[in-house]
Amino acid sequence: MNAPHNDILPVSADVVVFTMREDCLSVLLVPEGKRVGHRWRLPGGLIRDRERLDRAAERNLQRDTGLSGVFLEQLYTFGAPDRVSEQRVITVAYYALVSALNPTATKQMSIGAARLFPVNSLPVMMLDHDAIVGCAHRRLAAKLEYSTIALQFMPNRFPLSGLQRVYEAILGTALDKRNFRKRILALDCLEETPDFARNGRHRPARLYRIKTPGRVEIFK
Amino acid sequence: MNAPHNDILPVSADVVVFTMREDCLSVLLVPEGKRVGHRWRLPGGLIRDRERLDRAAERNLQRDTGLSGVFLEQLYTFGAPDRVSEQRVITVAYYALVSALNPTATKQMSIGAARLFPVNSLPVMMLDHDAIVGCAHRRLAAKLEYSTIALQFMPNRFPLSGLQRVYEAILGTALDKRNFRKRILALDCLEETPDFARNGRHRPARLYRIKTPGRVEIFK
DNA sequence: CAAGTTAGTGTGCAAGCGACACTATGTCAA
DNA sequence: TTGACATAGTGTCGCTTGCACACTAACTTG
């Protein structure tokens, strides 16, 4: 019996995976079908009976893209019935942040048919997935102001200018270098390493490391 | 066939209704059953096929409590399977704010078996409904800082001291009168009326009115 | 060694925030 | 009528915070 029982609905957990590619905030999408001219969709899929919501998001993300062990937070639940053609689906949307230079994640992401798209030039997407991406982008930008969430994009060691480029890519605006450094260092969430990044014909940049990796601090 | 189909789940929309009673932030609950010693639960119920999520919240809220036309926002979606005894239910939680002196709402609320409980002395509740109320309370307190959401609790005309008591009840802390008035008036969301509240043996208080009722401003 | 490129640093001003105490105006009771 | 009581209403000062703003440092490469 495939027809939905009354008041019992399919529920999917879909994930907006953000990562930084070439200083551009990008989203990981998977093809909706195999034909040419297909649309794209968020990685995700149906939640199983007796499965935790966040576990369902992780599982479907791994199935669709190979990614696992990433930072994941619930975003919003979408469920307007007019969003669908045939079968109504409720979507519990999550967003994930992936470090750009995480080799494991990068390898995982490049395995399947998934592709990265810059958030400012997204392809045609299934259902209301474009609205979900927009919602996630706004949430992410808002969280920059009162949390250390942007550190999730950073590799183990990085220069402050790299972090600044992350902020600028998400916010879509340029930031003053001095004010940015003052503000970030005042958070007391980074510490100097003895090392420097030597690349390019210019002065090397001090590398920093996150004091408590994997932990997102909220400050009001 | 009542057993759930695989990957098809019951989804409920439940509502945390906040209102102010006797200067105390309170939540509207309905009895889980009719026996003595029953637990209490949030008003809410299953989402129907082809029904918008927020419409389902409104419909179930009206059915359980008689309330309608209130301020309603999505809170979070809860769905750990261990939260349940028999049947796993996913809950899309909403929160609603009701003006204390709204006679229509007050009348509606007093019709059924629903009862108001101060948020600091809640009864034993079904499933994880206590966690949902806690989550809603934290969200509400956070929104006081960057929005005019508290005005949803106020009647048509009210003194500033009344609004201050709302803030204090939600935050659980006392606020300085002069700083509070400065801050609220600086938002430019209220305007004086020519009238005063004359109650009690003391100086009457100027009554204010909301410039754009029904509209919650966000200021970052 | 000159040109090019990014790293790194401090100050001053304006706005906002919190601490803080007294006068004003009504009611009510003696 | 007057005194006691209760809440309304008002301004300043110091501190912190946010923002604008320009130059020197250090490396690479030709």
PDB file of N, CA and C in Angstrom, chain A residues 27-86:
ATOM      1  N   VAL A  27      27.123  25.969  -2.355  1.00  0.00           N
ATOM      2  CA  VAL A  27      26.164  24.988  -1.849  1.00  0.00           C
ATOM      3  C   VAL A  27      26.322  23.707  -2.648  1.00  0.00           C
ATOM      4  N   LEU A  28      26.243  22.597  -1.947  1.00  0.00           N
ATOM      5  CA  LEU A  28      26.408  21.291  -2.569  1.00  0.00           C
ATOM      6  C   LEU A  28      25.039  20.758  -2.982  1.00  0.00           C
ATOM      7  N   LEU A  29      24.867  20.475  -4.274  1.00  0.00           N
ATOM      8  CA  LEU A  29      23.588  19.982  -4.764  1.00  0.00           C
ATOM      9  C   LEU A  29      23.772  18.665  -5.499  1.00  0.00           C
ATOM     10  N   VAL A  30      22.694  17.922  -5.591  1.00  0.00           N
ATOM     11  CA  VAL A  30      22.746  16.664  -6.337  1.00  0.00           C
ATOM     12  C   VAL A  30      21.695  16.719  -7.443  1.00  0.00           C
ATOM     13  N   PRO A  31      21.943  16.024  -8.548  1.00  0.00           N
ATOM     14  CA  PRO A  31      20.983  16.062  -9.657  1.00  0.00           C
ATOM     15  C   PRO A  31      19.696  15.351  -9.267  1.00  0.00           C
ATOM     16  N   GLU A  32      18.595  15.925  -9.720  1.00  0.00           N
ATOM     17  CA  GLU A  32      17.295  15.345  -9.387  1.00  0.00           C
ATOM     18  C   GLU A  32      17.082  14.044 -10.155  1.00  0.00           C
ATOM     19  N   GLY A  33      17.540  14.021 -11.403  1.00  0.00           N
ATOM     20  CA  GLY A  33      17.370  12.818 -12.213  1.00  0.00           C
ATOM     21  C   GLY A  33      18.604  12.621 -13.066  1.00  0.00           C
ATOM     22  N   LYS A  34      18.501  11.752 -14.031  1.00  0.00           N
ATOM     23  CA  LYS A  34      19.686  11.471 -14.843  1.00  0.00           C
ATOM     24  C   LYS A  34      19.586  12.054 -16.245  1.00  0.00           C
ATOM     25  N   ARG A  35      18.395  12.536 -16.584  1.00  0.00           N
ATOM     26  CA  ARG A  35      18.242  13.073 -17.938  1.00  0.00           C
ATOM     27  C   ARG A  35      18.954  14.414 -18.059  1.00  0.00           C
ATOM     28  N   VAL A  36      19.259  14.780 -19.280  1.00  0.00           N
ATOM     29  CA  VAL A  36      19.771  16.133 -19.490  1.00  0.00           C
ATOM     30  C   VAL A  36      18.642  17.112 -19.201  1.00  0.00           C
ATOM     31  N   GLY A  37      19.023  18.302 -18.782  1.00  0.00           N
ATOM     32  CA  GLY A  37      18.009  19.291 -18.447  1.00  0.00           C
ATOM     33  C   GLY A  37      17.342  19.049 -17.115  1.00  0.00           C
ATOM     34  N   HIS A  38      17.885  18.131 -16.352  1.00  0.00           N
ATOM     35  CA  HIS A  38      17.308  17.848 -15.041  1.00  0.00           C
ATOM     36  C   HIS A  38      17.489  19.043 -14.126  1.00  0.00           C
ATOM     37  N   ARG A  39      16.722  19.036 -13.074  1.00  0.00           N
ATOM     38  CA  ARG A  39      16.919  20.048 -12.043  1.00  0.00           C
ATOM     39  C   ARG A  39      17.876  19.508 -10.991  1.00  0.00           C
ATOM     40  N   TRP A  40      18.191  20.376 -10.054  1.00  0.00           N
ATOM     41  CA  TRP A  40      19.043  19.980  -8.929  1.00  0.00           C
ATOM     42  C   TRP A  40      18.218  20.017  -7.665  1.00  0.00           C
ATOM     43  N   ARG A  41      18.717  19.320  -6.664  1.00  0.00           N
ATOM     44  CA  ARG A  41      18.004  19.308  -5.388  1.00  0.00           C
ATOM     45  C   ARG A  41      19.010  19.269  -4.241  1.00  0.00           C
ATOM     46  N   LEU A  42      18.521  19.568  -3.041  1.00  0.00           N
ATOM     47  CA  LEU A  42      19.337  19.430  -1.846  1.00  0.00           C
ATOM     48  C   LEU A  42      19.539  17.955  -1.540  1.00  0.00           C
ATOM     49  N   PRO A  43      20.706  17.575  -1.062  1.00  0.00           N
ATOM     50  CA  PRO A  43      20.847  16.214  -0.564  1.00  0.00           C
ATOM     51  C   PRO A  43      19.902  15.997   0.609  1.00  0.00           C
ATOM     52  N   GLY A  44      19.315  14.816   0.662  1.00  0.00           N
ATOM     53  CA  GLY A  44      18.357  14.532   1.727  1.00  0.00           C
ATOM     54  C   GLY A  44      17.419  13.427   1.315  1.00  0.00           C
ATOM     55  N   GLY A  45      16.540  13.058   2.215  1.00  0.00           N
ATOM     56  CA  GLY A  45      15.592  12.000   1.903  1.00  0.00           C
ATOM     57  C   GLY A  45      14.683  11.730   3.083  1.00  0.00           C
ATOM     58  N   LEU A  46      13.860  10.742   2.931  1.00  0.00           N
ATOM     59  CA  LEU A  46      12.806  10.494   3.916  1.00  0.00           C
ATOM     60  C   LEU A  46      13.364  10.033   5.258  1.00  0.00           C
ATOM     61  N   ILE A  47      12.667  10.438   6.284  1.00  0.00           N
ATOM     62  CA  ILE A  47      12.993  10.036   7.648  1.00  0.00           C
ATOM     63  C   ILE A  47      12.331   8.698   7.918  1.00  0.00           C
ATOM     64  N   ARG A  48      13.094   7.780   8.513  1.00  0.00           N
ATOM     65  CA  ARG A  48      12.541   6.468   8.794  1.00  0.00           C
ATOM     66  C   ARG A  48      11.818   6.465  10.129  1.00  0.00           C
ATOM     67  N   ASP A  49      10.951   5.510  10.257  1.00  0.00           N
ATOM     68  CA  ASP A  49      10.295   5.295  11.526  1.00  0.00           C
ATOM     69  C   ASP A  49      11.359   5.049  12.594  1.00  0.00           C
ATOM     70  N   ARG A  50      11.198   5.646  13.748  1.00  0.00           N
ATOM     71  CA  ARG A  50      12.114   5.475  14.889  1.00  0.00           C
ATOM     72  C   ARG A  50      13.517   5.992  14.598  1.00  0.00           C
ATOM     73  N   GLU A  51      13.660   6.916  13.696  1.00  0.00           N
ATOM     74  CA  GLU A  51      14.972   7.509  13.426  1.00  0.00           C
ATOM     75  C   GLU A  51      14.972   8.955  13.906  1.00  0.00           C
ATOM     76  N   ARG A  52      16.046   9.340  14.585  1.00  0.00           N
ATOM     77  CA  ARG A  52      16.144  10.736  15.010  1.00  0.00           C
ATOM     78  C   ARG A  52      16.232  11.634  13.786  1.00  0.00           C
ATOM     79  N   LEU A  53      15.701  12.858  13.935  1.00  0.00           N
ATOM     80  CA  LEU A  53      15.690  13.764  12.786  1.00  0.00           C
ATOM     81  C   LEU A  53      17.110  14.075  12.316  1.00  0.00           C
ATOM     82  N   ASP A  54      17.984  14.397  13.248  1.00  0.00           N
ATOM     83  CA  ASP A  54      19.336  14.779  12.823  1.00  0.00           C
ATOM     84  C   ASP A  54      20.094  13.562  12.270  1.00  0.00           C
ATOM     85  N   ARG A  55      19.791  12.386  12.782  1.00  0.00           N
ATOM     86  CA  ARG A  55      20.404  11.185  12.235  1.00  0.00           C
ATOM     87  C   ARG A  55      19.933  10.959  10.795  1.00  0.00           C
ATOM     88  N   ALA A  56      18.659  11.211  10.549  1.00  0.00           N
ATOM     89  CA  ALA A  56      18.137  11.062   9.192  1.00  0.00           C
ATOM     90  C   ALA A  56      18.832  12.026   8.248  1.00  0.00           C
ATOM     91  N   ALA A  57      19.061  13.253   8.718  1.00  0.00           N
ATOM     92  CA  ALA A  57      19.753  14.234   7.882  1.00  0.00           C
ATOM     93  C   ALA A  57      21.164  13.738   7.569  1.00  0.00           C
ATOM     94  N   GLU A  58      21.863  13.271   8.592  1.00  0.00           N
ATOM     95  CA  GLU A  58      23.226  12.766   8.382  1.00  0.00           C
ATOM     96  C   GLU A  58      23.245  11.585   7.418  1.00  0.00           C
ATOM     97  N   ARG A  59      22.314  10.671   7.649  1.00  0.00           N
ATOM     98  CA  ARG A  59      22.305   9.454   6.828  1.00  0.00           C
ATOM     99  C   ARG A  59      22.047   9.788   5.362  1.00  0.00           C
ATOM    100  N   ASN A  60      21.054  10.603   5.114  1.00  0.00           N
ATOM    101  CA  ASN A  60      20.735  10.935   3.726  1.00  0.00           C
ATOM    102  C   ASN A  60      21.826  11.776   3.088  1.00  0.00           C
ATOM    103  N   LEU A  61      22.448  12.621   3.897  1.00  0.00           N
ATOM    104  CA  LEU A  61      23.556  13.415   3.372  1.00  0.00           C
ATOM    105  C   LEU A  61      24.694  12.505   2.947  1.00  0.00           C
ATOM    106  N   GLN A  62      24.990  11.536   3.781  1.00  0.00           N
ATOM    107  CA  GLN A  62      26.067  10.611   3.440  1.00  0.00           C
ATOM    108  C   GLN A  62      25.716   9.799   2.199  1.00  0.00           C
ATOM    109  N   ARG A  63      24.462   9.364   2.128  1.00  0.00           N
ATOM    110  CA  ARG A  63      24.064   8.559   0.969  1.00  0.00           C
ATOM    111  C   ARG A  63      24.175   9.364  -0.321  1.00  0.00           C
ATOM    112  N   ASP A  64      23.747  10.622  -0.265  1.00  0.00           N
ATOM    113  CA  ASP A  64      23.700  11.414  -1.494  1.00  0.00           C
ATOM    114  C   ASP A  64      25.049  11.997  -1.883  1.00  0.00           C
ATOM    115  N   THR A  65      25.901  12.248  -0.918  1.00  0.00           N
ATOM    116  CA  THR A  65      27.141  12.967  -1.228  1.00  0.00           C
ATOM    117  C   THR A  65      28.383  12.316  -0.661  1.00  0.00           C
ATOM    118  N   GLY A  66      28.258  11.356   0.245  1.00  0.00           N
ATOM    119  CA  GLY A  66      29.422  10.760   0.870  1.00  0.00           C
ATOM    120  C   GLY A  66      29.909  11.510   2.092  1.00  0.00           C
ATOM    121  N   LEU A  67      29.369  12.707   2.324  1.00  0.00           N
ATOM    122  CA  LEU A  67      29.819  13.517   3.459  1.00  0.00           C
ATOM    123  C   LEU A  67      29.340  12.934   4.782  1.00  0.00           C
ATOM    124  N   SER A  68      30.193  13.016   5.796  1.00  0.00           N
ATOM    125  CA  SER A  68      29.759  12.640   7.141  1.00  0.00           C
ATOM    126  C   SER A  68      30.578  13.391   8.163  1.00  0.00           C
ATOM    127  N   GLY A  69      30.055  13.464   9.371  1.00  0.00           N
ATOM    128  CA  GLY A  69      30.775  14.098  10.461  1.00  0.00           C
ATOM    129  C   GLY A  69      30.899  15.601  10.325  1.00  0.00           C
ATOM    130  N   VAL A  70      29.948  16.233   9.682  1.00  0.00           N
ATOM    131  CA  VAL A  70      30.032  17.674   9.495  1.00  0.00           C
ATOM    132  C   VAL A  70      29.180  18.400  10.534  1.00  0.00           C
ATOM    133  N   PHE A  71      29.423  19.692  10.663  1.00  0.00           N
ATOM    134  CA  PHE A  71      28.622  20.524  11.555  1.00  0.00           C
ATOM    135  C   PHE A  71      27.210  20.632  10.987  1.00  0.00           C
ATOM    136  N   LEU A  72      26.206  20.340  11.812  1.00  0.00           N
ATOM    137  CA  LEU A  72      24.832  20.254  11.317  1.00  0.00           C
ATOM    138  C   LEU A  72      23.887  20.905  12.315  1.00  0.00           C
ATOM    139  N   GLU A  73      23.005  21.777  11.826  1.00  0.00           N
ATOM    140  CA  GLU A  73      22.003  22.392  12.706  1.00  0.00           C
ATOM    141  C   GLU A  73      20.668  22.473  12.002  1.00  0.00           C
ATOM    142  N   GLN A  74      19.607  22.310  12.771  1.00  0.00           N
ATOM    143  CA  GLN A  74      18.279  22.417  12.174  1.00  0.00           C
ATOM    144  C   GLN A  74      18.000  23.858  11.779  1.00  0.00           C
ATOM    145  N   LEU A  75      17.354  24.014  10.632  1.00  0.00           N
ATOM    146  CA  LEU A  75      17.089  25.347  10.092  1.00  0.00           C
ATOM    147  C   LEU A  75      15.633  25.753  10.268  1.00  0.00           C
ATOM    148  N   TYR A  76      14.741  25.017   9.649  1.00  0.00           N
ATOM    149  CA  TYR A  76      13.319  25.382   9.629  1.00  0.00           C
ATOM    150  C   TYR A  76      12.587  24.213   8.996  1.00  0.00           C
ATOM    151  N   THR A  77      11.298  24.157   9.209  1.00  0.00           N
ATOM    152  CA  THR A  77      10.519  23.087   8.604  1.00  0.00           C
ATOM    153  C   THR A  77       9.559  23.668   7.578  1.00  0.00           C
ATOM    154  N   PHE A  78       9.659  23.154   6.374  1.00  0.00           N
ATOM    155  CA  PHE A  78       8.879  23.658   5.252  1.00  0.00           C
ATOM    156  C   PHE A  78       7.805  22.638   4.914  1.00  0.00           C
ATOM    157  N   GLY A  79       6.610  23.139   4.634  1.00  0.00           N
ATOM    158  CA  GLY A  79       5.590  22.143   4.375  1.00  0.00           C
ATOM    159  C   GLY A  79       4.350  22.642   3.678  1.00  0.00           C
ATOM    160  N   ALA A  80       4.452  23.726   2.937  1.00  0.00           N
ATOM    161  CA  ALA A  80       3.271  24.167   2.210  1.00  0.00           C
ATOM    162  C   ALA A  80       2.894  23.107   1.184  1.00  0.00           C
ATOM    163  N   PRO A  81       1.651  22.684   1.159  1.00  0.00           N
ATOM    164  CA  PRO A  81       1.291  21.599   0.250  1.00  0.00           C
ATOM    165  C   PRO A  81       1.377  22.022  -1.208  1.00  0.00           C
ATOM    166  N   ASP A  82       1.247  23.312  -1.482  1.00  0.00           N
ATOM    167  CA  ASP A  82       1.286  23.748  -2.871  1.00  0.00           C
ATOM    168  C   ASP A  82       2.702  23.724  -3.409  1.00  0.00           C
ATOM    169  N   ARG A  83       3.648  23.363  -2.563  1.00  0.00           N
ATOM    170  CA  ARG A  83       5.017  23.304  -3.040  1.00  0.00           C
ATOM    171  C   ARG A  83       5.242  22.067  -3.889  1.00  0.00           C
ATOM    172  N   VAL A  84       4.286  21.188  -3.952  1.00  0.00           N
ATOM    173  CA  VAL A  84       4.516  19.907  -4.578  1.00  0.00           C
ATOM    174  C   VAL A  84       3.680  19.734  -5.823  1.00  0.00           C
ATOM    175  N   SER A  85       4.102  18.806  -6.619  1.00  0.00           N
ATOM    176  CA  SER A  85       3.290  18.417  -7.749  1.00  0.00           C
ATOM    177  C   SER A  85       2.324  17.311  -7.323  1.00  0.00           C
ATOM    178  N   GLU A  86       2.878  16.158  -7.022  1.00  0.00           N
ATOM    179  CA  GLU A  86       2.005  15.010  -6.768  1.00  0.00           C
ATOM    180  C   GLU A  86       1.838  14.750  -5.270  1.00  0.00           C
TER     181      GLU A  86
END
